[in-house]
């Protein structure tokens, strides 16, 4: 898919960044890490409405959402344990495409069953926006929607296939984005179907 010229500067789309073999390796690693830090169902601040995605984190900090709000914290909310270390293959990805002098602190792992989606939002719970958010898609294809820095402006959509990498950096760092839907059954990478999305983030200023 070609990107139109009006994608914001700092938005990078790297289709097929990971080969099918690399994707399998990454899924094996994640399967192991998710045993240590199980997927949990976050709920919306105040209302307590459950998200349709399940999530966990890797790294020194992990993003969580519960009735008291959104935040980064050092421990898994259910096990109380520190999050597992971000695997080397993802640190290498950050070093290659992240355009940032420091290491990522968080890798949010979102699991989308075929019916899951994510509303338009900005990633703005970090204390610095100088580093990009680097995203990896694994499993079923997703319809990703990208807007501008203001809610409600024009948007465009992009199919994210297994192995694709997207970078939200520079002017794109605070662009609204979301997942309209998952194309269930479009990939056989995950044995139970669905999609994993990994987002590498820097939270603290350098
Ligand atoms: C996110 O915005 O946290 C996830 C985006 C995606 O699933 O591609
Ligand atoms: Fe996001």
GROMACS .gro file of C-alpha atoms and ligand atoms in nm:
model
  215
    1UNK     CA    1   0.000   0.000   0.000
    2UNK     CA    2   0.140   0.342  -0.091
    3UNK     CA    3   0.131   0.621   0.160
    4UNK     CA    4  -0.022   0.940   0.034
    5UNK     CA    5   0.193   1.252   0.058
    6UNK     CA    6  -0.018   1.395   0.337
    7UNK     CA    7   0.087   1.143   0.601
    8UNK     CA    8   0.244   1.349   0.879
    9UNK     CA    9   0.621   1.383   0.887
   10UNK     CA   10   0.770   1.134   1.129
   11UNK     CA   11   0.515   0.866   1.041
   12UNK     CA   12   0.696   0.563   0.904
   13UNK     CA   13   0.535   0.254   0.758
   14UNK     CA   14   0.773  -0.039   0.713
   15UNK     CA   15   0.570  -0.323   0.560
   16UNK     CA   16   0.708  -0.674   0.608
   17UNK     CA   17   0.987  -0.556   0.837
   18UNK     CA   18   0.994  -0.897   1.009
   19UNK     CA   19   1.016  -1.211   0.791
   20UNK     CA   20   0.771  -1.498   0.857
   21UNK     CA   21   1.051  -1.686   1.040
   22UNK     CA   22   1.132  -1.383   1.256
   23UNK     CA   23   0.762  -1.342   1.334
   24UNK     CA   24   0.741  -1.705   1.451
   25UNK     CA   25   1.046  -1.655   1.670
   26UNK     CA   26   0.899  -1.340   1.820
   27UNK     CA   27   0.568  -1.513   1.893
   28UNK     CA   28   0.750  -1.802   2.066
   29UNK     CA   29   0.936  -1.551   2.283
   30UNK     CA   30   0.614  -1.366   2.365
   31UNK     CA   31   0.432  -1.688   2.448
   32UNK     CA   32   0.699  -1.760   2.706
   33UNK     CA   33   0.697  -1.405   2.849
   34UNK     CA   34   0.318  -1.395   2.873
   35UNK     CA   35   0.330  -1.695   3.105
   36UNK     CA   36   0.534  -1.478   3.341
   37UNK     CA   37   0.323  -1.164   3.289
   38UNK     CA   38  -0.027  -1.284   3.190
   39UNK     CA   39  -0.259  -1.081   2.969
   40UNK     CA   40  -0.514  -0.887   3.176
   41UNK     CA   41  -0.828  -0.696   3.080
   42UNK     CA   42  -0.786  -0.325   3.156
   43UNK     CA   43  -1.090  -0.110   3.239
   44UNK     CA   44  -1.167   0.252   3.158
   45UNK     CA   45  -1.098   0.517   3.419
   46UNK     CA   46  -1.409   0.607   3.626
   47UNK     CA   47  -1.665   0.397   3.437
   48UNK     CA   48  -1.479   0.067   3.479
   49UNK     CA   49  -1.591  -0.041   3.130
   50UNK     CA   50  -1.360  -0.320   3.011
   51UNK     CA   51  -1.138  -0.267   2.707
   52UNK     CA   52  -1.195  -0.508   2.419
   53UNK     CA   53  -0.820  -0.576   2.401
   54UNK     CA   54  -0.628  -0.770   2.663
   55UNK     CA   55  -0.282  -0.646   2.752
   56UNK     CA   56   0.043  -0.692   2.934
   57UNK     CA   57   0.383  -0.518   2.925
   58UNK     CA   58   0.755  -0.579   2.905
   59UNK     CA   59   1.024  -0.342   3.027
   60UNK     CA   60   1.096  -0.137   3.336
   61UNK     CA   61   0.758   0.038   3.309
   62UNK     CA   62   0.423  -0.083   3.186
   63UNK     CA   63   0.109   0.105   3.085
   64UNK     CA   64  -0.207   0.020   3.280
   65UNK     CA   65  -0.560   0.155   3.295
   66UNK     CA   66  -0.802   0.107   3.583
   67UNK     CA   67  -1.078   0.300   3.760
   68UNK     CA   68  -0.826   0.546   3.899
   69UNK     CA   69  -0.676   0.636   3.562
   70UNK     CA   70  -0.406   0.565   3.304
   71UNK     CA   71  -0.046   0.541   3.419
   72UNK     CA   72   0.290   0.368   3.385
   73UNK     CA   73   0.394   0.142   3.671
   74UNK     CA   74   0.679  -0.095   3.748
   75UNK     CA   75   0.466  -0.399   3.839
   76UNK     CA   76   0.204  -0.621   3.682
   77UNK     CA   77  -0.132  -0.522   3.838
   78UNK     CA   78  -0.239  -0.881   3.909
   79UNK     CA   79   0.083  -1.065   3.995
   80UNK     CA   80   0.260  -0.769   4.159
   81UNK     CA   81   0.579  -0.882   3.984
   82UNK     CA   82   0.810  -0.660   3.776
   83UNK     CA   83   0.745  -0.682   3.401
   84UNK     CA   84   0.974  -0.916   3.201
   85UNK     CA   85   1.270  -0.764   3.017
   86UNK     CA   86   1.215  -0.638   2.660
   87UNK     CA   87   1.368  -0.905   2.431
   88UNK     CA   88   1.677  -0.817   2.228
   89UNK     CA   89   1.501  -0.843   1.893
   90UNK     CA   90   1.272  -0.554   1.997
   91UNK     CA   91   1.557  -0.350   2.145
   92UNK     CA   92   1.737  -0.394   1.811
   93UNK     CA   93   1.427  -0.277   1.626
   94UNK     CA   94   1.413   0.038   1.840
   95UNK     CA   95   1.781   0.104   1.779
   96UNK     CA   96   1.734   0.071   1.403
   97UNK     CA   97   1.412   0.262   1.348
   98UNK     CA   98   1.350   0.459   1.669
   99UNK     CA   99   1.577   0.750   1.591
  100UNK     CA  100   1.633   0.793   1.964
  101UNK     CA  101   1.958   0.803   2.163
  102UNK     CA  102   1.817   0.602   2.456
  103UNK     CA  103   1.655   0.267   2.520
  104UNK     CA  104   1.281   0.197   2.528
  105UNK     CA  105   1.137   0.162   2.879
  106UNK     CA  106   0.804   0.001   2.798
  107UNK     CA  107   0.669  -0.246   2.549
  108UNK     CA  108   0.291  -0.256   2.569
  109UNK     CA  109   0.155  -0.587   2.437
  110UNK     CA  110  -0.205  -0.567   2.315
  111UNK     CA  111  -0.395  -0.879   2.212
  112UNK     CA  112  -0.693  -0.828   1.981
  113UNK     CA  113  -0.939  -1.112   1.939
  114UNK     CA  114  -1.121  -1.091   1.604
  115UNK     CA  115  -1.393  -0.867   1.753
  116UNK     CA  116  -1.162  -0.627   1.939
  117UNK     CA  117  -1.091  -0.269   1.836
  118UNK     CA  118  -0.936   0.045   1.978
  119UNK     CA  119  -1.095   0.389   1.967
  120UNK     CA  120  -0.909   0.695   1.838
  121UNK     CA  121  -0.664   0.825   2.099
  122UNK     CA  122  -0.329   0.995   2.143
  123UNK     CA  123  -0.038   0.825   2.323
  124UNK     CA  124   0.025   1.100   2.575
  125UNK     CA  125   0.084   0.941   2.913
  126UNK     CA  126   0.462   0.956   2.864
  127UNK     CA  127   0.673   1.231   3.021
  128UNK     CA  128   0.862   1.287   2.698
  129UNK     CA  129   0.736   1.301   2.341
  130UNK     CA  130   1.084   1.329   2.196
  131UNK     CA  131   1.113   0.957   2.139
  132UNK     CA  132   0.878   0.789   1.893
  133UNK     CA  133   0.633   0.507   1.954
  134UNK     CA  134   0.742   0.203   1.753
  135UNK     CA  135   0.471  -0.052   1.676
  136UNK     CA  136   0.490  -0.414   1.556
  137UNK     CA  137   0.191  -0.607   1.418
  138UNK     CA  138   0.171  -0.988   1.444
  139UNK     CA  139  -0.111  -1.217   1.336
  140UNK     CA  140  -0.438  -1.105   1.180
  141UNK     CA  141  -0.443  -0.790   0.968
  142UNK     CA  142  -0.577  -0.473   1.132
  143UNK     CA  143  -0.740  -0.166   0.983
  144UNK     CA  144  -0.537   0.113   1.143
  145UNK     CA  145  -0.669   0.471   1.136
  146UNK     CA  146  -0.445   0.775   1.159
  147UNK     CA  147  -0.566   1.128   1.217
  148UNK     CA  148  -0.393   1.453   1.302
  149UNK     CA  149  -0.296   1.610   1.633
  150UNK     CA  150  -0.650   1.741   1.688
  151UNK     CA  151  -0.943   1.514   1.759
  152UNK     CA  152  -1.206   1.501   1.488
  153UNK     CA  153  -0.989   1.608   1.194
  154UNK     CA  154  -0.946   1.416   0.868
  155UNK     CA  155  -0.816   1.061   0.897
  156UNK     CA  156  -0.680   0.796   0.667
  157UNK     CA  157  -0.663   0.423   0.705
  158UNK     CA  158  -0.396   0.167   0.645
  159UNK     CA  159  -0.397  -0.211   0.662
  160UNK     CA  160  -0.135  -0.343   0.904
  161UNK     CA  161  -0.030  -0.698   0.822
  162UNK     CA  162   0.172  -0.941   1.027
  163UNK     CA  163   0.536  -0.835   1.038
  164UNK     CA  164   0.468  -0.469   0.959
  165UNK     CA  165   0.628  -0.194   1.167
  166UNK     CA  166   0.493   0.158   1.213
  167UNK     CA  167   0.676   0.450   1.374
  168UNK     CA  168   0.492   0.748   1.522
  169UNK     CA  169   0.767   1.004   1.564
  170UNK     CA  170   0.824   1.373   1.505
  171UNK     CA  171   0.505   1.551   1.399
  172UNK     CA  172   0.322   1.218   1.403
  173UNK     CA  173   0.409   1.143   1.766
  174UNK     CA  174   0.088   1.294   1.902
  175UNK     CA  175  -0.140   1.205   1.613
  176UNK     CA  176  -0.470   1.041   1.699
  177UNK     CA  177  -0.482   0.676   1.598
  178UNK     CA  178  -0.691   0.365   1.654
  179UNK     CA  179  -0.786   0.024   1.524
  180UNK     CA  180  -1.120   0.011   1.339
  181UNK     CA  181  -1.128  -0.367   1.314
  182UNK     CA  182  -0.941  -0.691   1.279
  183UNK     CA  183  -0.970  -0.910   0.971
  184UNK     CA  184  -1.027  -1.238   1.155
  185UNK     CA  185  -0.865  -1.542   0.995
  186UNK     CA  186  -0.629  -1.339   0.773
  187UNK     CA  187  -0.315  -1.492   0.930
  188UNK     CA  188  -0.227  -1.832   1.072
  189UNK     CA  189   0.065  -1.703   1.282
  190UNK     CA  190  -0.117  -1.716   1.617
  191UNK     CA  191  -0.261  -2.055   1.695
  192UNK     CA  192  -0.585  -1.914   1.837
  193UNK     CA  193  -0.607  -1.636   1.574
  194UNK     CA  194  -0.632  -1.266   1.647
  195UNK     CA  195  -0.361  -1.002   1.651
  196UNK     CA  196  -0.077  -0.898   1.878
  197UNK     CA  197   0.045  -0.541   1.869
  198UNK     CA  198   0.363  -0.441   2.045
  199UNK     CA  199   0.439  -0.075   2.109
  200UNK     CA  200   0.781   0.029   2.229
  201UNK     CA  201   0.786   0.355   2.421
  202UNK     CA  202   1.013   0.588   2.610
  203UNK     CA  203   0.850   0.741   2.917
  204UNK     CA  204   1.123   0.940   3.095
  205UNK     CA  205   1.303   1.240   2.946
  206UNK     CA  206   1.658   1.157   2.830
  207LIG     C1  207  -0.212   0.140   2.030
  207LIG     O1  208  -0.245   0.248   1.986
  207LIG     O2  209  -0.173   0.126   2.148
  207LIG     C2  210  -0.220   0.016   1.945
  207LIG     C3  211  -0.216   0.041   1.799
  207LIG     C4  212  -0.222  -0.088   1.723
  207LIG     O3  213  -0.280  -0.185   1.775
  207LIG     O4  214  -0.170  -0.095   1.611
  208LIG    FE1  215  -0.183   0.420   2.087
   0.00000   0.00000   0.00000
